[in-house]
Coordinates of C-alpha atoms (C1' of nucleotides) in Angstrom, one line a residue:
Chain A
X1 CA 2.7 -24.3 28.7
X2 CA 0.9 -21.1 28.2
X3 CA 3.5 -18.2 29.1
X4 CA 0.9 -16.5 31.0
X5 CA 0.4 -19.4 33.3
X6 CA 4.2 -19.7 33.8
X7 CA 4.0 -16.1 34.9
X8 CA 1.1 -16.8 37.5
X9 CA 3.2 -19.4 39.0
X10 CA 6.4 -16.7 39.0
X11 CA 4.4 -14.0 40.7
X12 CA 3.1 -16.0 43.5
X13 CA 6.6 -17.3 44.1
X14 CA 7.4 -13.6 44.1
X15 CA 4.8 -13.0 46.8
X16 CA 6.9 -14.8 49.4
X17 CA 10.3 -14.6 50.9
X18 CA 10.0 -18.1 53.0
X19 CA 12.1 -20.6 51.5
X20 CA 9.9 -23.5 51.9
X21 CA 7.1 -22.0 50.2
X22 CA 9.5 -20.8 47.3
X23 CA 10.2 -24.5 46.8
X24 CA 6.9 -25.8 47.5
X25 CA 5.5 -24.1 44.7
X26 CA 8.5 -24.5 42.5
X27 CA 7.9 -28.1 42.8
X28 CA 4.0 -27.7 42.1
X29 CA 5.1 -26.0 38.8
X30 CA 7.5 -28.6 37.9
X31 CA 4.4 -30.9 38.2
X32 CA 2.8 -29.2 35.6
X33 CA 5.3 -28.7 33.1
X34 CA 5.6 -31.1 30.2
X35 CA 9.0 -33.0 30.0
X36 CA 10.3 -31.1 27.1
X37 CA 9.8 -27.9 28.8
X38 CA 11.3 -28.2 32.5
X39 CA 14.5 -28.2 31.2
X40 CA 14.0 -25.3 29.3
X41 CA 12.3 -23.7 32.4
X42 CA 15.3 -24.5 34.6
X43 CA 17.2 -22.2 32.3
X44 CA 14.7 -19.4 32.2
X45 CA 14.4 -19.2 36.0
X46 CA 18.1 -18.5 36.1
X47 CA 17.9 -15.9 33.7
X48 CA 19.9 -17.9 30.7
X49 CA 19.5 -20.5 27.7
X50 CA 21.8 -23.1 28.0
X51 CA 24.5 -24.4 30.8
X52 CA 27.3 -22.3 31.1
X53 CA 29.6 -24.3 29.5
X54 CA 27.9 -24.0 26.2
X55 CA 29.0 -20.4 25.9
X56 CA 26.4 -19.5 24.0
X57 CA 24.9 -15.8 25.4
X58 CA 22.1 -13.5 24.8
X59 CA 24.0 -10.4 24.6
X60 CA 21.0 -8.4 25.6
X61 CA 20.9 -6.2 28.9
X62 CA 19.0 -3.2 30.2
X63 CA 19.9 -1.0 27.1
X64 CA 18.4 -3.3 24.5
X65 CA 15.5 -4.1 26.5
X66 CA 14.4 -0.6 27.0
X67 CA 14.8 0.2 23.2
X68 CA 12.6 -3.0 22.6
X69 CA 9.9 -1.6 25.0
X70 CA 9.8 1.6 23.3
X71 CA 9.4 0.2 20.0
X72 CA 6.8 -2.5 21.4
X73 CA 5.0 0.7 23.2
X74 CA 5.5 3.3 20.9
X75 CA 6.8 5.7 23.9
X76 CA 9.9 7.6 23.7
X77 CA 13.0 5.8 25.1
X78 CA 13.4 8.8 27.3
X79 CA 9.8 7.8 28.7
X80 CA 11.0 4.4 29.4
X81 CA 14.3 4.8 31.3
X82 CA 12.4 7.5 33.4
X83 CA 10.0 4.6 34.2
X84 CA 13.1 2.2 34.7
X85 CA 15.0 4.8 36.8
X86 CA 11.7 5.0 39.1
X87 CA 10.9 1.3 39.5
X88 CA 14.5 0.1 39.7
X89 CA 13.5 -3.0 38.2
X90 CA 13.5 -3.6 34.4
X91 CA 10.5 -6.3 35.0
X92 CA 8.2 -4.0 36.4
X93 CA 9.6 -1.2 34.1
X94 CA 8.4 -3.3 31.3
X95 CA 4.9 -4.1 32.9
X96 CA 4.1 -1.0 33.4
X97 CA 5.1 0.4 30.0
X98 CA 3.1 -2.7 28.3
X99 CA 0.1 -1.6 30.4
X100 CA 0.4 2.0 28.9
X101 CA 0.5 0.7 25.1
X102 CA -1.3 2.6 23.3
X103 CA -3.9 -0.1 22.1
X104 CA -4.2 -3.8 23.1
X105 CA -2.5 -5.8 20.1
X106 CA -5.1 -6.9 17.6
X107 CA -3.8 -10.0 16.0
X108 CA -1.7 -11.2 19.1
X109 CA -0.9 -14.7 19.4
X110 CA -0.7 -16.1 23.0
X111 CA 3.1 -16.8 24.0
X112 CA 4.2 -19.8 25.0
X113 CA 7.2 -21.3 27.3
X114 CA 8.2 -23.3 23.6
X115 CA 7.7 -19.5 22.0
X116 CA 10.1 -17.5 24.0
X117 CA 12.2 -20.3 24.6
X118 CA 12.8 -20.2 20.9
X119 CA 13.0 -16.6 20.2
X120 CA 15.6 -16.4 22.7
X121 CA 17.7 -19.0 21.1
X122 CA 17.2 -16.8 17.6
X123 CA 18.2 -13.8 19.9
X124 CA 21.5 -15.7 21.3
X125 CA 22.4 -16.9 17.5
X126 CA 22.1 -13.8 15.6
X127 CA 25.2 -12.3 15.3
X128 CA 26.7 -9.7 12.5
X129 CA 25.9 -6.5 10.9
X130 CA 21.8 -5.9 11.5
X131 CA 21.9 -8.2 14.5
X132 CA 21.0 -5.6 16.8
X133 CA 18.2 -4.9 14.8
X134 CA 17.0 -8.2 14.4
X135 CA 17.3 -9.0 18.1
X136 CA 15.2 -5.4 18.9
X137 CA 12.4 -6.9 16.5
X138 CA 11.6 -10.4 18.0
X139 CA 12.1 -9.0 21.7
X140 CA 9.7 -6.3 20.7
X141 CA 7.4 -8.7 18.6
X142 CA 7.4 -10.6 22.2
X143 CA 6.5 -7.6 24.3
X144 CA 3.8 -6.8 21.6
X145 CA 1.8 -10.0 22.2
X146 CA 2.6 -10.0 26.4
X147 CA 0.4 -9.5 29.0
X148 CA 1.9 -6.9 31.3
X149 CA 2.7 -9.9 33.4
X150 CA 4.3 -11.5 31.0
X151 CA 6.2 -8.6 30.2
X152 CA 7.3 -7.8 33.6
X153 CA 9.1 -11.7 33.5
X154 CA 10.5 -11.8 29.7
X155 CA 12.2 -8.4 30.5
X156 CA 13.9 -9.9 33.7
X157 CA 14.7 -13.1 32.2
X158 CA 16.6 -11.1 29.1
X159 CA 18.2 -9.1 31.5
X160 CA 19.8 -12.2 33.1
X161 CA 17.6 -12.4 36.6
X162 CA 14.4 -13.4 37.8
X163 CA 15.2 -12.1 41.1
X164 CA 12.8 -14.4 42.7
X165 CA 14.9 -15.9 45.3
X166 CA 15.5 -19.1 43.1
X167 CA 19.2 -20.5 42.1
X168 CA 20.4 -23.9 41.5
X169 CA 20.0 -24.8 44.9
X170 CA 16.6 -24.1 45.4
X171 CA 15.8 -25.8 42.2
X172 CA 17.6 -28.7 43.4
X173 CA 15.2 -29.1 46.4
X174 CA 12.1 -28.4 44.4
X175 CA 13.3 -31.1 42.1
X176 CA 14.4 -33.7 45.0
X177 CA 10.8 -33.0 47.0
X178 CA 8.8 -33.6 43.8
X179 CA 10.4 -36.4 41.6
X180 CA 12.2 -38.2 44.2
X181 CA 9.9 -38.6 46.6
X182 CA 10.6 -42.3 47.3
X183 CA 13.7 -41.6 48.3
X184 CA 14.8 -40.4 51.9
X185 CA 14.8 -36.2 51.4
X186 CA 18.1 -35.7 52.8
X187 CA 19.8 -38.3 50.6
X188 CA 17.5 -37.8 47.4
X189 CA 18.7 -34.0 47.4
X190 CA 22.3 -34.9 48.1
X191 CA 22.6 -37.4 45.3
X192 CA 21.0 -34.9 43.0
X193 CA 23.5 -32.5 44.1
X194 CA 26.3 -34.6 43.1
X195 CA 24.5 -35.2 40.0
X196 CA 24.5 -31.9 39.2
X197 CA 27.8 -30.8 40.1
X198 CA 29.4 -33.5 37.9
X199 CA 27.5 -32.6 34.6
X200 CA 26.9 -28.8 35.8
X201 CA 23.9 -29.0 33.9
X202 CA 20.4 -28.5 35.5
X203 CA 18.1 -28.8 32.8
X204 CA 19.6 -32.3 32.0
X205 CA 19.1 -33.1 35.4
X206 CA 15.7 -31.8 35.7
X207 CA 14.6 -33.3 32.6
X208 CA 16.2 -36.6 33.3
X209 CA 14.5 -36.9 36.9
X210 CA 11.2 -35.8 35.8
X211 CA 11.4 -38.6 33.3
X212 CA 12.5 -41.3 35.2
X213 CA 13.4 -40.6 38.7
X214 CA 16.6 -41.3 39.9
X215 CA 17.0 -43.8 37.4
X216 CA 17.3 -40.7 35.0
X217 CA 20.5 -39.6 36.4
X218 CA 22.0 -42.7 37.9
X219 CA 24.7 -42.8 34.6
X220 CA 26.0 -39.4 35.0
X221 CA 29.7 -39.2 36.6
X222 CA 32.4 -37.3 36.2
X223 CA 33.9 -37.0 32.4
X224 CA 36.7 -35.8 31.2
X225 CA 36.1 -32.6 29.2
X226 CA 32.9 -31.8 31.3
X227 CA 33.7 -29.2 33.7
X228 CA 32.9 -29.6 37.3
X229 CA 31.5 -27.0 39.6
X230 CA 34.2 -25.5 41.3
X231 CA 34.9 -25.6 45.2
X232 CA 35.1 -22.3 47.0
X233 CA 36.6 -20.8 50.1
X234 CA 35.2 -19.1 52.8
X235 CA 36.7 -15.8 54.3
X236 CA 38.9 -15.9 57.9
X237 CA 38.4 -12.9 59.8
X238 CA 41.7 -13.4 61.5
X239 CA 44.7 -15.8 61.6
X240 CA 43.3 -17.0 64.8
X241 CA 40.0 -18.2 62.7
X242 CA 42.0 -20.2 60.6
X243 CA 43.2 -22.4 63.8
X244 CA 39.7 -22.2 65.5
X245 CA 38.0 -23.8 62.6
X246 CA 40.6 -26.4 61.8
X247 CA 43.5 -27.3 63.8
X248 CA 46.4 -27.7 61.8
X249 CA 46.2 -27.2 58.0
X250 CA 47.5 -27.1 54.8
X251 CA 48.6 -23.4 54.1
X252 CA 48.9 -22.9 50.4
X253 CA 49.6 -19.2 48.8
X254 CA 46.8 -17.3 47.2
X255 CA 47.6 -15.9 43.7
X256 CA 46.0 -13.7 42.4
X257 CA 45.5 -14.8 38.9
X258 CA 42.7 -16.6 37.2
X259 CA 41.5 -19.9 38.5
X260 CA 41.8 -23.0 35.7
X261 CA 40.3 -26.6 35.4
X262 CA 42.2 -28.8 33.3
X263 CA 40.9 -31.5 31.5
X264 CA 43.8 -33.9 30.2
X265 CA 43.0 -36.6 27.9
X266 CA 45.3 -38.8 25.4
X267 CA 44.0 -36.7 22.7
X268 CA 43.4 -33.3 24.0
X269 CA 43.6 -30.6 26.7
X270 CA 40.6 -28.1 27.8
X271 CA 40.7 -25.5 30.2
X272 CA 37.6 -24.0 32.3
X273 CA 37.2 -20.8 34.2
X274 CA 35.8 -20.9 37.6
X275 CA 32.3 -20.2 36.2
X276 CA 33.0 -23.0 33.7
X277 CA 33.9 -20.9 30.7
X278 CA 35.9 -22.5 27.7
X279 CA 39.1 -21.1 28.2
X280 CA 41.0 -23.4 26.0
X281 CA 41.3 -21.2 22.9
X282 CA 43.1 -18.2 24.7
X283 CA 45.9 -20.2 26.3
X284 CA 47.7 -22.3 24.1
X285 CA 50.9 -21.9 25.9
X286 CA 49.3 -23.4 28.8
X287 CA 48.3 -26.1 27.1
X288 CA 51.7 -27.2 25.6
X289 CA 53.3 -26.5 29.4
X290 CA 50.6 -28.6 30.7
X291 CA 51.5 -31.4 28.3
X292 CA 54.9 -31.6 29.1
X293 CA 54.8 -31.3 32.5
X294 CA 52.3 -34.1 32.8
X295 CA 53.0 -37.8 33.7
X296 CA 49.9 -39.7 33.5
X297 CA 47.6 -40.5 31.0
X298 CA 44.7 -38.3 31.9
X299 CA 43.1 -36.2 34.6
X300 CA 41.6 -33.4 35.9
X301 CA 43.2 -30.7 37.7
X302 CA 43.0 -27.0 39.2
X303 CA 45.3 -24.3 39.3
X304 CA 45.7 -20.5 39.4
X305 CA 47.2 -19.0 36.3
X306 CA 49.0 -16.1 37.1
X307 CA 50.6 -13.6 34.5
X308 CA 54.3 -13.2 34.8
X309 CA 57.1 -10.9 34.1
X310 CA 59.2 -12.1 30.8
X311 CA 62.2 -11.0 31.6
X312 CA 62.3 -11.4 35.5
X313 CA 60.0 -14.1 36.0
X314 CA 58.1 -11.9 38.9
X315 CA 54.5 -12.1 39.3
X316 CA 52.6 -9.3 37.7
X317 CA 48.9 -7.8 38.5
X318 CA 46.0 -9.7 38.1
X319 CA 45.1 -6.8 35.2
X320 CA 47.5 -8.5 32.6
X321 CA 46.0 -12.0 32.8
X322 CA 42.7 -10.2 31.9
X323 CA 44.3 -9.1 28.9
X324 CA 44.4 -12.6 27.7
X325 CA 41.1 -13.6 29.1
X326 CA 38.1 -13.8 26.3
X327 CA 40.7 -12.8 23.5
X328 CA 39.8 -14.0 20.2
X329 CA 42.6 -11.8 18.4
X330 CA 46.1 -11.3 18.6
X331 CA 46.3 -14.5 20.8
X332 CA 50.0 -15.5 19.8
X333 CA 51.3 -12.4 20.1
X334 CA 49.7 -11.4 23.4
X335 CA 50.9 -14.8 24.9
X336 CA 54.3 -13.8 24.6
X337 CA 53.8 -10.4 25.5
X338 CA 52.4 -11.7 29.0
X339 CA 53.4 -15.6 29.5
X340 CA 51.4 -16.8 32.5
X341 CA 52.5 -19.7 35.1
X342 CA 50.1 -22.1 36.2
X343 CA 50.2 -22.9 39.9
X344 CA 48.6 -26.3 40.2
X345 CA 46.8 -26.7 43.5
X346 CA 44.0 -29.8 43.3
X347 CA 43.9 -33.2 41.6
X348 CA 40.1 -34.6 40.9
X349 CA 40.6 -37.3 38.9
X350 CA 43.8 -39.1 37.6
X351 CA 44.2 -42.1 35.5
X352 CA 41.0 -43.5 36.2
X353 CA 40.6 -42.9 39.6
X354 CA 38.5 -40.4 41.4
X355 CA 39.6 -38.0 44.1
X356 CA 36.9 -35.9 44.8
X357 CA 35.9 -37.9 48.3
X358 CA 39.9 -38.5 48.9
X359 CA 41.3 -36.3 51.6
X360 CA 43.4 -33.1 50.7
X361 CA 46.6 -34.6 51.5
X362 CA 46.0 -37.5 49.0
X363 CA 45.0 -35.3 46.4
X364 CA 48.0 -33.1 46.8
X365 CA 50.0 -36.4 46.6
X366 CA 48.1 -37.4 43.2
X367 CA 48.9 -34.1 42.0
X368 CA 52.7 -34.4 42.5
X369 CA 52.8 -37.7 41.5
X370 CA 50.9 -36.7 38.0
X371 CA 53.3 -33.8 37.6
X372 CA 57.2 -32.8 37.4
X373 CA 57.4 -29.0 37.6
X374 CA 58.7 -26.9 34.6
X375 CA 59.1 -23.6 34.0
X376 CA 55.3 -22.3 33.9
X377 CA 54.1 -25.4 35.5
X378 CA 54.3 -25.6 39.1
X379 CA 52.9 -26.7 42.4
X380 CA 51.2 -24.0 44.6
X381 CA 53.2 -23.5 47.5
X382 CA 52.1 -25.5 50.1
X383 CA 53.2 -25.8 53.8
X384 CA 51.6 -28.0 56.7
X385 CA 51.1 -25.1 59.4
X386 CA 50.7 -26.0 63.2
X387 CA 51.2 -22.9 64.8
X388 CA 50.7 -19.1 65.0
X389 CA 54.4 -18.4 64.6
X390 CA 54.7 -20.9 61.6
X391 CA 51.6 -19.0 60.0
X392 CA 52.8 -15.4 60.5
X393 CA 55.7 -16.6 58.8
X394 CA 54.3 -18.3 56.1
X395 CA 51.6 -15.3 55.6
X396 CA 54.6 -12.7 55.2
X397 CA 56.4 -15.3 52.6
X398 CA 53.5 -15.4 50.9
X399 CA 53.0 -11.3 50.4
X400 CA 56.7 -11.2 49.8
X401 CA 56.3 -13.3 46.9
X402 CA 53.5 -11.1 45.6
X403 CA 50.2 -13.2 46.6
X404 CA 46.8 -11.7 47.7
X405 CA 47.5 -14.0 51.2
X406 CA 47.0 -17.8 51.9
X407 CA 44.9 -20.4 51.9
X408 CA 44.2 -22.9 54.8
X409 CA 42.7 -26.1 53.6
X410 CA 41.3 -28.6 56.0
X411 CA 43.7 -32.2 56.2
X412 CA 41.2 -34.1 58.1
X413 CA 39.2 -36.9 56.5
X414 CA 36.7 -34.7 56.2
X415 CA 38.6 -32.5 54.0
X416 CA 37.3 -33.7 50.4
X417 CA 36.6 -31.5 47.5
X418 CA 33.2 -30.7 47.4
X419 CA 32.4 -29.4 44.0
X420 CA 30.2 -26.1 44.2
X421 CA 30.3 -25.6 47.9
X422 CA 32.0 -22.7 49.7
X423 CA 32.4 -24.3 53.1
X424 CA 34.6 -24.0 55.7
X425 CA 37.1 -26.8 54.7
X426 CA 39.0 -24.0 52.4
X427 CA 39.5 -20.7 54.2
X428 CA 41.2 -17.6 52.5
X429 CA 42.8 -14.8 54.4
X430 CA 43.8 -11.8 52.5
X431 CA 46.6 -9.1 53.2
X432 CA 43.7 -6.8 52.7
X433 CA 42.1 -8.1 55.9
X434 CA 44.8 -7.4 58.2
X435 CA 43.9 -3.6 59.9
X436 CA 47.7 -3.1 59.8
X437 CA 47.9 -3.2 56.1
X438 CA 44.6 -2.3 54.8
X439 CA 44.3 0.9 53.0
X440 CA 41.5 3.1 54.6
X441 CA 40.6 5.9 52.5
X442 CA 38.3 9.1 53.2
X443 CA 36.5 10.0 49.9
X444 CA 34.1 12.6 49.0
X445 CA 30.9 11.8 47.6
X446 CA 30.2 13.4 44.4
X447 CA 26.9 11.7 43.1
X448 CA 24.9 8.9 43.0
X449 CA 23.5 6.2 40.8
X450 CA 19.9 4.9 41.2
X451 CA 19.7 1.6 43.0
X452 CA 17.5 -1.6 41.3
X453 CA 15.7 -4.2 43.0
X454 CA 15.8 -4.2 47.0
X455 CA 17.5 -0.8 46.4
X456 CA 15.0 0.8 44.5
X457 CA 14.0 4.2 45.5
X458 CA 17.2 4.6 46.9
X459 CA 20.8 4.9 45.7
X460 CA 22.5 1.9 44.3
X461 CA 25.9 3.3 44.2
X462 CA 27.6 6.4 45.6
X463 CA 30.3 7.8 43.3
X464 CA 33.5 9.1 45.2
X465 CA 36.5 10.9 44.6
X466 CA 39.2 12.6 46.2
X467 CA 40.8 16.3 46.5
X468 CA 43.1 17.7 44.4
X469 CA 44.5 21.0 47.0
X470 CA 46.8 21.8 43.7
X471 CA 43.8 22.6 41.0
X472 CA 41.2 22.8 43.9
X473 CA 39.2 20.0 42.1
X474 CA 37.7 16.9 43.1
X475 CA 38.5 13.7 40.9
X476 CA 36.8 10.5 40.7
X477 CA 38.4 7.5 42.1
X478 CA 35.8 4.7 42.4
X479 CA 31.9 3.8 42.8
X480 CA 31.0 2.7 46.4
X481 CA 27.9 0.0 46.5
X482 CA 28.8 -2.6 49.1
X483 CA 29.0 -2.1 53.0
X484 CA 25.7 -0.1 53.3
X485 CA 22.7 -1.8 55.4
X486 CA 19.2 -1.2 54.7
X487 CA 19.2 1.6 57.3
X488 CA 21.7 3.4 55.8
X489 CA 20.5 3.1 52.2
X490 CA 17.0 4.3 53.3
X491 CA 17.9 7.4 54.6
X492 CA 20.9 8.1 51.9
X493 CA 18.4 10.3 49.9
X494 CA 17.3 12.3 52.4
X495 CA 21.0 13.0 53.9
X496 CA 22.0 14.2 50.1
X497 CA 18.7 16.2 49.6
X498 CA 20.3 19.6 50.2
X499 CA 23.4 18.6 48.3
X500 CA 21.6 17.7 44.9
X501 CA 22.1 19.9 42.1
X502 CA 20.9 19.7 38.5
X503 CA 24.5 19.0 36.6
X504 CA 28.0 18.6 37.5
X505 CA 29.6 21.2 39.9
X506 CA 32.5 22.7 37.8
X507 CA 35.2 21.3 40.1
X508 CA 34.5 18.4 40.0
X509 CA 36.4 15.9 37.4
X510 CA 34.4 12.9 36.0
X511 CA 34.1 10.9 33.0
X512 CA 31.0 9.3 34.8
X513 CA 27.4 10.5 34.6
X514 CA 25.6 9.6 37.8
X515 CA 21.7 9.9 38.1
X516 CA 22.6 12.5 40.8
X517 CA 25.2 15.0 41.2
X518 CA 26.0 16.4 44.6
X519 CA 28.2 19.6 46.1
X520 CA 31.0 17.6 47.0
X521 CA 30.5 17.9 51.1
X522 CA 30.1 14.1 52.3
X523 CA 33.1 12.4 53.4
X524 CA 33.2 8.5 53.9
X525 CA 35.4 5.9 55.0
X526 CA 36.3 3.1 52.0
X527 CA 38.3 0.3 52.3
X528 CA 39.8 -1.3 49.3
X529 CA 42.2 -3.7 48.3
X530 CA 44.7 -1.9 45.9
X531 CA 44.8 0.7 43.5
X532 CA 44.9 -0.1 40.0
X533 CA 45.2 2.0 36.7
X534 CA 42.0 2.8 35.6
X535 CA 40.5 4.0 32.0
X536 CA 37.3 5.4 33.4
X537 CA 38.6 7.3 36.9
X538 CA 40.0 10.7 37.0
X539 CA 42.1 10.7 39.8
X540 CA 45.8 11.7 39.2
X541 CA 44.9 11.5 35.6
X542 CA 48.1 11.2 33.4
X543 CA 50.2 11.0 36.0
X544 CA 51.1 7.1 36.5
X545 CA 49.9 6.3 32.9
X546 CA 48.9 8.6 29.6
X547 CA 45.0 8.8 29.4
X548 CA 44.6 6.7 32.4
X549 CA 43.9 7.4 36.2
X550 CA 43.8 5.7 39.4
X551 CA 41.2 3.7 40.9
X552 CA 40.1 1.3 44.2
X553 CA 40.1 -2.1 43.7
X554 CA 36.9 -3.9 45.7
X555 CA 36.2 -0.8 47.4
X556 CA 33.7 -1.3 50.5
X557 CA 31.8 1.3 52.9
X558 CA 33.4 0.9 56.3
X559 CA 30.2 2.3 58.0
X560 CA 31.6 5.4 59.0
X561 CA 30.6 8.5 57.5
X562 CA 33.6 11.4 58.3
X563 CA 31.5 13.7 59.5
X564 CA 34.4 15.5 61.2
X565 CA 36.2 15.9 57.8
X566 CA 35.6 18.7 55.5
X567 CA 35.7 17.6 52.0
X568 CA 39.3 19.5 51.3
X569 CA 40.3 17.2 54.6
X570 CA 39.7 14.3 52.4
X571 CA 42.4 11.8 51.1
X572 CA 44.2 14.0 48.2
X573 CA 45.4 13.1 44.8
X574 CA 49.0 13.2 45.7
X575 CA 48.2 10.8 48.4
X576 CA 46.7 8.5 46.2
X577 CA 49.9 8.8 43.9
X578 CA 52.2 7.7 46.7
X579 CA 50.3 5.1 47.7
X580 CA 50.4 3.8 44.3
X581 CA 54.1 4.2 44.3
X582 CA 54.5 2.5 47.4
X583 CA 52.4 -0.4 46.2
X584 CA 54.7 -0.5 42.9
X585 CA 57.9 -0.5 44.7
X586 CA 56.7 -3.2 47.3
X587 CA 56.7 -5.4 44.1
X588 CA 60.1 -4.0 42.7
X589 CA 61.5 -4.8 46.3
X590 CA 60.1 -8.4 46.5
X591 CA 62.8 -9.8 44.1
X592 CA 66.1 -8.0 45.0
X593 CA 68.6 -9.9 46.1
X594 CA 69.3 -10.1 50.1
Chain B
dG1 C1' 38.7 3.7 9.0
dG2 C1' 38.3 5.3 14.1
dT3 C1' 35.3 6.0 18.1
dG4 C1' 31.7 5.2 21.5
dT5 C1' 28.4 1.8 23.9
dC6 C1' 26.9 -1.8 25.4
dT7 C1' 27.7 -6.8 27.1
dG8 C1' 29.3 -10.6 30.0
dC9 C1' 24.8 -16.6 35.0
dC10 C1' 32.8 -12.3 32.2
dC11 C1' 37.4 -12.5 34.9
dC12 C1' 38.5 -10.5 39.9
Chain C
dA1 C1' 35.4 -9.5 44.3
dT2 C1' 32.3 -7.7 49.2
dT3 C1' 28.4 -7.3 52.1
dC4 C1' 23.9 -7.8 54.0
dT5 C1' 19.5 -10.0 55.1
dG6 C1' 15.9 -13.4 55.4
dC7 C1' 15.5 -18.2 56.9
Chain D
dG1 C1' 25.3 -20.9 58.2
dC2 C1' 23.3 -20.8 53.7
dA3 C1' 21.2 -18.9 49.9
dG4 C1' 20.0 -15.1 47.4
dA5 C1' 20.9 -10.4 46.2
dA6 C1' 22.8 -6.1 46.2
dT7 C1' 26.9 -4.0 44.4
dG8 C1' 32.8 -2.7 42.9
dG9 C1' 37.1 -2.4 38.9
dG10 C1' 38.6 -3.6 34.5
dC11 C1' 39.2 -6.5 30.2
dA12 C1' 37.8 -7.9 24.9
dG13 C1' 34.2 -8.4 21.4
dA14 C1' 30.6 -7.1 18.8
dC15 C1' 27.8 -3.3 17.0
dA16 C1' 26.0 1.1 15.8
dC17 C1' 27.7 5.4 14.0
dC18 C1' 30.1 8.8 11.9

DNA sequence: GGTGTCTGCCCC
DNA sequence: ATTCTGC
DNA sequence: GCAGAATGGGCAGACACC
């Protein structure tokens, strides 16, 4: 299929927000594709070129796309940048720029899906010195031969998202409708999803059902070494909600670490992250520890990988384990510095038997027969919770142990493992949801970043900070980009119009350069989970750690503008330092002898 | 060799 | 991760 | 309630550049 035809389909889809219409148009396109195109198209629709677990990435984002557009169009990079800022979308930015191109290409070859996909693969595979230039050349070449509309979608694919309202679920809907017509609609959809959840490869599914319908995917099954899409938890607003939704439940500590899916076979062990990235190389200690704790022949299990202090065995902040994720060098050394404990919480497969459709307690029992606990492989702390008093106590114990909160899991027959689903069979209830424990801050708005997509034309995020009364300065502590509704967002540029200045006010200390600077005046209420040591924010710079400041983890707008507060009444640097010390103390105190 | 910027369907 | 919105 | 799309802090790696 010509890329131009593909682009026209996408443009039509972009013209509606109605789910049913999107799905129907997507199905129509699937019908028109060749069998060896549909898998590629599925990846492209999701802004990628391979399934997640393959681990080959494009390594392209806004910055490189802008440079390529500059080369392809002959326009200065500053101009392209300006267009992007105004459009708020790399796609329409590319479209505009290509339309402005000085002359239409004389020797342009029409683009096809095949050619674009092939180029993207070349881009993903190129590494080493000069690879950036090579990537730029390939991208610029595509833009050179692209019509404006094609450029729109090429740019968005490169940036990783077409922003059409299409994700895996919509693709499955369309595939079911178009290629499994003979079956009852809901049954077809469910079967398809079951298969997808086991192979985690949407392209394979699409290709197979286009070629042979249901027959094409009947042989897909759970397989050791092929990651299964992770089941997720919904959030509960209160403890009461846990009981309202499931009566009694299995409570588990919610550990603040890295989620790991372990595939154990006779010959080897593979580890996968929540998004199915291969983590095997990064955690040789976990492999060894699993091997010595395992009592079965083979299996698939899930757990949370938590950093621990090698001397005291207490759990360390999430930041520590993230030093091990993605590491390629110094693995052995870091392994000794930051040992981890794996807290196992689920069993999906054990010795020839699938457990996905078993209830929670059956899976837990299988898990407990499959392992003996060792120093660094343990079961997640679990207790059946029947009433509020028990729940309160369990929650408090979890916090004292250094956890984020608790998980509540449905113990009924319906409480199966649903790969890829975020339902209400699992609920999370975190410390930060409790209003008495919530750290609410009053922060001064210092600047803003231009919004993208649905936030084009307004701000995407605010740059906020605290007041330092000793120096009479404002120091950045976090950006703030969530918690705003559409009405608030649309009014924001007006709200800050009179405060907008050309450059950073002298009393603002910032390493970041927002798109707009403001005179410090407006105060917002912000909720966060905790404070972290920050390499980029300047709040309390150098006090807790040399060359570092303090930031807020998971910041969000509470909906309250503190118009009653002057900027000098905002949360101060000193207060943040105290809060950070208190947080440390909480961690230190929890392991003291009674 | 050191530094700065960019990237990740990254992790959370 | 959190949050908001259209269906 | 689901699915999708906005957005956060912070980590290591990979390059480009000096």
